[in-house]
mmCIF file of C-alpha atoms in Angstrom:
data_model
loop_
_atom_site.group_PDB
_atom_site.id
_atom_site.type_symbol
_atom_site.label_atom_id
_atom_site.label_comp_id
_atom_site.label_asym_id
_atom_site.label_seq_id
_atom_site.Cartn_x
_atom_site.Cartn_y
_atom_site.Cartn_z
ATOM 1 C CA MET A 1 78.828 34.470 -5.250
ATOM 2 C CA LYS A 2 82.031 34.918 -7.233
ATOM 3 C CA ILE A 3 85.358 35.088 -5.387
ATOM 4 C CA MET A 4 88.514 36.329 -7.118
ATOM 5 C CA SER A 5 92.187 36.432 -6.131
ATOM 6 C CA TYR A 6 94.714 38.417 -8.139
ATOM 7 C CA ASN A 7 98.377 39.271 -7.631
ATOM 8 C CA VAL A 8 98.651 42.484 -9.640
ATOM 9 C CA LEU A 9 102.491 42.839 -9.468
ATOM 10 C CA CYS A 10 103.462 45.895 -7.469
ATOM 11 C CA TYR A 11 105.605 47.674 -10.063
ATOM 12 C CA GLY A 12 106.775 46.464 -13.435
ATOM 13 C CA LYS A 13 109.174 44.419 -15.477
ATOM 14 C CA GLU A 14 110.881 45.316 -18.739
ATOM 15 C CA GLY A 15 108.173 45.796 -21.351
ATOM 16 C CA HIS A 16 105.454 45.503 -18.706
ATOM 17 C CA ASP A 17 105.515 48.883 -17.001
ATOM 18 C CA LEU A 18 103.080 49.727 -14.243
ATOM 19 C CA GLU A 19 101.486 52.559 -16.214
ATOM 20 C CA LEU A 20 100.737 50.152 -19.060
ATOM 21 C CA ARG A 21 99.322 47.469 -16.797
ATOM 22 C CA LEU A 22 97.085 49.536 -14.507
ATOM 23 C CA PRO A 23 94.176 49.744 -16.997
ATOM 24 C CA LEU A 24 94.670 46.135 -18.087
ATOM 25 C CA VAL A 25 94.353 44.805 -14.545
ATOM 26 C CA LEU A 26 91.290 46.966 -13.993
ATOM 27 C CA GLN A 27 89.757 45.647 -17.206
ATOM 28 C CA ARG A 28 90.452 42.057 -16.163
ATOM 29 C CA ILE A 29 88.726 42.629 -12.825
ATOM 30 C CA ARG A 30 85.762 44.352 -14.429
ATOM 31 C CA GLU A 31 85.426 41.479 -16.899
ATOM 32 C CA GLN A 32 84.866 39.194 -13.932
ATOM 33 C CA MET A 33 83.053 41.615 -11.579
ATOM 34 C CA PRO A 34 83.556 39.395 -8.525
ATOM 35 C CA ASP A 35 81.504 39.868 -5.404
ATOM 36 C CA ILE A 36 84.661 39.538 -3.299
ATOM 37 C CA LEU A 37 88.196 40.300 -4.520
ATOM 38 C CA GLY A 38 91.496 39.750 -2.766
ATOM 39 C CA THR A 39 94.505 41.381 -4.409
ATOM 40 C CA GLN A 40 98.180 41.107 -3.559
ATOM 41 C CA GLU A 41 101.094 43.538 -4.104
ATOM 42 C CA SER A 42 98.676 46.473 -4.149
ATOM 43 C CA HIS A 43 100.590 49.535 -2.973
ATOM 44 C CA LYS A 44 98.989 52.963 -2.598
ATOM 45 C CA GLU A 45 99.061 53.799 -6.311
ATOM 46 C CA TRP A 46 97.318 50.534 -7.083
ATOM 47 C CA MET A 47 94.760 51.101 -4.339
ATOM 48 C CA ASP A 48 93.958 54.617 -5.533
ATOM 49 C CA TYR A 49 93.637 53.465 -9.139
ATOM 50 C CA LEU A 50 91.476 50.453 -8.348
ATOM 51 C CA CYS A 51 89.210 52.380 -6.001
ATOM 52 C CA ALA A 52 88.678 55.084 -8.622
ATOM 53 C CA GLY A 53 87.980 52.501 -11.324
ATOM 54 C CA MET A 54 85.762 50.264 -9.187
ATOM 55 C CA PRO A 55 83.254 52.578 -7.474
ATOM 56 C CA GLU A 56 80.980 49.593 -6.809
ATOM 57 C CA TYR A 57 83.486 48.289 -4.245
ATOM 58 C CA ALA A 58 84.728 49.183 -0.789
ATOM 59 C CA PHE A 59 87.774 47.553 0.810
ATOM 60 C CA VAL A 60 89.427 46.711 4.092
ATOM 61 C CA GLY A 61 93.198 46.589 4.556
ATOM 62 C CA VAL A 62 96.263 48.695 5.298
ATOM 63 C CA GLY A 63 99.787 49.158 3.994
ATOM 64 C CA ARG A 64 102.098 46.593 5.547
ATOM 65 C CA GLU A 65 104.966 48.986 6.316
ATOM 66 C CA ASP A 66 103.166 51.316 8.723
ATOM 67 C CA GLY A 67 99.658 49.949 9.197
ATOM 68 C CA LYS A 68 98.306 52.910 7.249
ATOM 69 C CA GLU A 69 99.198 53.609 3.623
ATOM 70 C CA GLU A 70 102.880 52.713 3.239
ATOM 71 C CA GLY A 71 103.830 49.516 1.437
ATOM 72 C CA GLU A 72 101.815 46.730 -0.123
ATOM 73 C CA TYR A 73 98.264 45.954 0.966
ATOM 74 C CA SER A 74 96.537 42.564 0.956
ATOM 75 C CA PRO A 75 93.046 44.054 0.771
ATOM 76 C CA VAL A 76 89.615 42.507 0.665
ATOM 77 C CA PHE A 77 87.363 44.337 -1.804
ATOM 78 C CA TYR A 78 83.614 43.728 -1.551
ATOM 79 C CA ARG A 79 80.502 44.863 -3.433
ATOM 80 C CA LYS A 80 78.919 47.695 -1.478
ATOM 81 C CA ASP A 81 75.488 47.090 -2.973
ATOM 82 C CA ARG A 82 75.396 43.493 -1.752
ATOM 83 C CA PHE A 83 77.282 43.395 1.560
ATOM 84 C CA ASP A 84 77.401 45.264 4.842
ATOM 85 C CA LEU A 85 80.726 45.357 6.680
ATOM 86 C CA LEU A 86 80.361 44.171 10.269
ATOM 87 C CA ASP A 87 84.007 44.016 11.321
ATOM 88 C CA SER A 88 87.498 44.022 9.841
ATOM 89 C CA GLY A 89 91.166 43.964 10.697
ATOM 90 C CA THR A 90 94.740 43.327 9.624
ATOM 91 C CA PHE A 91 97.508 41.472 11.390
ATOM 92 C CA TRP A 92 101.159 40.898 10.576
ATOM 93 C CA LEU A 93 102.572 37.448 9.912
ATOM 94 C CA SER A 94 105.188 37.638 12.620
ATOM 95 C CA GLU A 95 105.847 36.964 16.272
ATOM 96 C CA THR A 96 104.231 40.357 17.007
ATOM 97 C CA PRO A 97 101.137 40.302 14.791
ATOM 98 C CA ASP A 98 99.504 43.405 16.242
ATOM 99 C CA VAL A 99 102.197 45.833 15.055
ATOM 100 C CA PRO A 100 104.039 46.339 11.757
ATOM 101 C CA SER A 101 106.763 43.694 11.883
ATOM 102 C CA LYS A 102 108.644 41.032 9.989
ATOM 103 C CA GLY A 103 108.862 37.486 11.312
ATOM 104 C CA TRP A 104 110.754 34.207 10.985
ATOM 105 C CA ASN A 105 113.508 35.384 8.615
ATOM 106 C CA ALA A 106 111.015 36.724 6.095
ATOM 107 C CA ALA A 107 112.296 38.916 3.307
ATOM 108 C CA CYS A 108 109.389 41.352 3.705
ATOM 109 C CA MET A 109 106.685 42.362 6.119
ATOM 110 C CA ARG A 110 103.588 40.293 5.377
ATOM 111 C CA VAL A 111 99.991 40.916 6.387
ATOM 112 C CA CYS A 112 96.608 39.244 6.442
ATOM 113 C CA SER A 113 93.444 41.330 6.136
ATOM 114 C CA HIS A 114 89.955 40.104 6.900
ATOM 115 C CA ALA A 115 86.359 41.271 6.640
ATOM 116 C CA LEU A 116 83.251 40.042 8.413
ATOM 117 C CA LEU A 117 80.395 40.677 5.997
ATOM 118 C CA LYS A 118 76.613 40.350 5.930
ATOM 119 C CA ASP A 119 74.820 39.552 2.689
ATOM 120 C CA LYS A 120 71.990 42.050 2.248
ATOM 121 C CA THR A 121 69.991 39.603 0.144
ATOM 122 C CA ASP A 122 69.527 36.881 2.781
ATOM 123 C CA GLY A 123 71.309 38.018 5.941
ATOM 124 C CA THR A 124 74.079 35.417 5.730
ATOM 125 C CA VAL A 125 77.187 36.413 7.693
ATOM 126 C CA PHE A 126 80.561 35.183 6.412
ATOM 127 C CA ALA A 127 84.264 36.008 6.573
ATOM 128 C CA ALA A 128 86.590 36.868 3.700
ATOM 129 C CA VAL A 129 90.339 36.692 4.370
ATOM 130 C CA ASN A 130 93.237 37.647 2.091
ATOM 131 C CA THR A 131 96.989 37.292 2.499
ATOM 132 C CA HIS A 132 100.377 37.112 0.763
ATOM 133 C CA LEU A 133 103.027 34.827 2.220
ATOM 134 C CA ASP A 134 106.773 35.381 2.053
ATOM 135 C CA HIS A 135 108.607 34.418 -1.134
ATOM 136 C CA VAL A 136 111.943 33.550 0.547
ATOM 137 C CA SER A 137 111.553 32.014 3.988
ATOM 138 C CA GLU A 138 109.824 28.636 4.232
ATOM 139 C CA GLN A 139 109.675 29.078 7.994
ATOM 140 C CA ALA A 140 107.885 32.398 7.547
ATOM 141 C CA ARG A 141 105.332 30.756 5.264
ATOM 142 C CA ASP A 142 104.715 27.861 7.648
ATOM 143 C CA GLU A 143 104.467 29.989 10.773
ATOM 144 C CA GLY A 144 102.530 32.700 8.966
ATOM 145 C CA ILE A 145 99.918 30.264 7.697
ATOM 146 C CA ARG A 146 99.461 28.942 11.221
ATOM 147 C CA LEU A 147 98.450 32.463 12.249
ATOM 148 C CA VAL A 148 96.088 32.677 9.293
ATOM 149 C CA VAL A 149 94.488 29.322 10.161
ATOM 150 C CA GLU A 150 94.085 30.470 13.757
ATOM 151 C CA LYS A 151 92.228 33.539 12.505
ATOM 152 C CA LEU A 152 90.061 31.473 10.167
ATOM 153 C CA ARG A 153 89.140 29.176 13.042
ATOM 154 C CA SER A 154 88.194 32.142 15.234
ATOM 155 C CA PHE A 155 85.179 32.903 13.040
ATOM 156 C CA GLY A 156 83.415 29.829 14.387
ATOM 157 C CA ASP A 157 80.636 28.146 12.437
ATOM 158 C CA ILE A 158 80.045 30.757 9.730
ATOM 159 C CA PRO A 159 81.191 30.330 6.098
ATOM 160 C CA VAL A 160 84.814 31.356 5.602
ATOM 161 C CA PHE A 161 87.152 31.569 2.634
ATOM 162 C CA CYS A 162 90.727 32.700 2.186
ATOM 163 C CA THR A 163 92.367 34.078 -0.944
ATOM 164 C CA GLY A 164 96.014 34.789 -1.544
ATOM 165 C CA ASP A 165 99.405 34.328 -3.109
ATOM 166 C CA PHE A 166 100.946 31.664 -0.894
ATOM 167 C CA ASN A 167 104.302 31.446 -2.726
ATOM 168 C CA THR A 168 104.240 27.679 -2.321
ATOM 169 C CA ASP A 169 102.860 24.647 -4.141
ATOM 170 C CA GLU A 170 100.385 21.926 -3.348
ATOM 171 C CA GLY A 171 102.999 19.577 -1.928
ATOM 172 C CA SER A 172 104.437 21.923 0.677
ATOM 173 C CA THR A 173 104.118 21.859 4.438
ATOM 174 C CA CYS A 174 102.441 25.257 4.282
ATOM 175 C CA TYR A 175 99.740 23.954 1.944
ATOM 176 C CA LYS A 176 99.190 20.904 4.151
ATOM 177 C CA ILE A 177 98.792 23.096 7.247
ATOM 178 C CA MET A 178 96.024 24.954 5.447
ATOM 179 C CA THR A 179 94.214 21.885 4.090
ATOM 180 C CA ASP A 180 94.718 19.216 6.780
ATOM 181 C CA GLY A 181 91.967 20.618 8.991
ATOM 182 C CA PHE A 182 88.693 22.391 8.248
ATOM 183 C CA MET A 183 89.726 24.223 5.042
ATOM 184 C CA ALA A 184 89.814 22.864 1.478
ATOM 185 C CA ASP A 185 91.350 24.020 -1.785
ATOM 186 C CA ALA A 186 88.510 25.253 -4.014
ATOM 187 C CA LYS A 187 90.246 23.661 -6.997
ATOM 188 C CA PHE A 188 89.745 20.164 -5.598
ATOM 189 C CA VAL A 189 86.213 20.505 -4.259
ATOM 190 C CA ALA A 190 84.698 22.398 -7.207
ATOM 191 C CA ALA A 191 82.063 20.612 -9.253
ATOM 192 C CA ASP A 192 83.694 22.094 -12.360
ATOM 193 C CA SER A 193 87.423 22.757 -12.046
ATOM 194 C CA ASP A 194 90.494 24.019 -13.876
ATOM 195 C CA SER A 195 94.201 23.273 -13.455
ATOM 196 C CA GLY A 196 97.583 24.786 -14.248
ATOM 197 C CA ASN A 197 100.098 27.346 -13.076
ATOM 198 C CA THR A 198 98.913 30.671 -11.713
ATOM 199 C CA TYR A 199 102.326 32.395 -11.921
ATOM 200 C CA HIS A 200 103.769 32.811 -15.414
ATOM 201 C CA GLY A 201 106.238 35.707 -15.161
ATOM 202 C CA PHE A 202 105.010 37.058 -18.529
ATOM 203 C CA GLU A 203 106.344 33.869 -20.136
ATOM 204 C CA PRO A 204 103.462 31.364 -20.025
ATOM 205 C CA GLU A 205 105.090 29.022 -22.541
ATOM 206 C CA ALA A 206 108.303 28.828 -20.521
ATOM 207 C CA THR A 207 106.527 28.309 -17.200
ATOM 208 C CA ALA A 208 103.869 25.809 -18.263
ATOM 209 C CA GLY A 209 102.970 23.248 -15.633
ATOM 210 C CA ASN A 210 100.529 22.461 -12.885
ATOM 211 C CA SER A 211 101.929 24.070 -9.731
ATOM 212 C CA PRO A 212 99.708 26.986 -8.705
ATOM 213 C CA ILE A 213 100.925 29.310 -5.967
ATOM 214 C CA ASP A 214 97.720 31.368 -5.792
ATOM 215 C CA PHE A 215 94.784 29.744 -4.032
ATOM 216 C CA ILE A 216 91.211 30.128 -2.869
ATOM 217 C CA PHE A 217 90.544 28.041 0.234
ATOM 218 C CA VAL A 218 87.047 27.450 1.598
ATOM 219 C CA LYS A 219 85.592 26.067 4.807
ATOM 220 C CA LYS A 220 84.803 22.432 4.061
ATOM 221 C CA ASP A 221 81.451 22.028 5.789
ATOM 222 C CA ALA A 222 80.087 25.501 5.117
ATOM 223 C CA VAL A 223 80.983 26.495 1.540
ATOM 224 C CA GLN A 224 80.069 24.687 -1.686
ATOM 225 C CA VAL A 225 82.162 25.397 -4.777
ATOM 226 C CA GLN A 226 80.454 25.249 -8.164
ATOM 227 C CA SER A 227 83.467 26.183 -10.288
ATOM 228 C CA TYR A 228 87.150 27.092 -10.098
ATOM 229 C CA ARG A 229 88.858 28.942 -12.950
ATOM 230 C CA ILE A 230 92.284 30.295 -13.869
ATOM 231 C CA VAL A 231 91.672 33.472 -15.865
ATOM 232 C CA ARG A 232 94.140 33.276 -18.726
ATOM 233 C CA GLY A 233 94.515 35.331 -21.857
ATOM 234 C CA LYS A 234 95.965 38.668 -22.865
ATOM 235 C CA ILE A 235 94.290 42.037 -23.175
ATOM 236 C CA ASP A 236 95.360 44.137 -26.151
ATOM 237 C CA GLY A 237 98.267 41.745 -26.675
ATOM 238 C CA GLN A 238 99.565 42.083 -23.109
ATOM 239 C CA HIS A 239 99.328 40.069 -19.919
ATOM 240 C CA PRO A 240 97.951 42.381 -17.211
ATOM 241 C CA SER A 241 100.161 40.833 -14.515
ATOM 242 C CA ASP A 242 102.800 38.160 -14.034
ATOM 243 C CA HIS A 243 100.121 36.067 -12.295
ATOM 244 C CA TYR A 244 96.817 34.858 -13.641
ATOM 245 C CA ALA A 245 93.768 35.766 -11.645
ATOM 246 C CA ILE A 246 91.772 32.869 -10.194
ATOM 247 C CA THR A 247 88.038 32.719 -9.476
ATOM 248 C CA ALA A 248 85.627 30.454 -7.655
ATOM 249 C CA GLU A 249 81.842 30.407 -7.819
ATOM 250 C CA VAL A 250 80.624 29.493 -4.347
ATOM 251 C CA SER A 251 77.421 29.180 -2.365
ATOM 252 C CA PHE A 252 76.663 28.938 1.354
#
């Protein structure tokens, strides 16, 4: 099974307009054709475009501003031909997670969406979770990830993985909260792994390094990771987004 996480950049930057990037992001996703895809910064225009261009997929998730269609989603896309949806939901990373809200001095409302899926090929049930942590408040990231970990733990003994833009690096408290328990960074448990930055801001040469902020985490005792990749490279001379997509090949 291939898992993919991709921050698509909600709007645009000079020379990298949304209208130019929409088909490039879609092409990048279709190059990979993941079984499960978590995107970040996907507002309604993105969602409509991706859904139209990826008829093989269904998704779970809502806009973070109103719990419906307003604002950015953190959706979980899944292959309809391979998986049945058993349950799903979205919660806010705040002190009031059941309603649209902003917590712990965050700059923005932040959400976590999750899907409980059944593999049609062998009946395996697993959970896919996707989120996007705050880019300003360290407290919001730390407290938000505690809520995410609590949700991950609630799935019990089944395989679980979590994709997202965590807006933090491997040395942070937030990262340690995620990896100190039952979850592991796919990068470090993959039999065949990659390394490097995942955010480049359309200037890969200026932002070279080894501090990813996008991650795929997996349940240590339930998910095996064959490979982890950072999907680099331009399409038609352009970077589709200011982040690279990341992928992991996993088995249960």
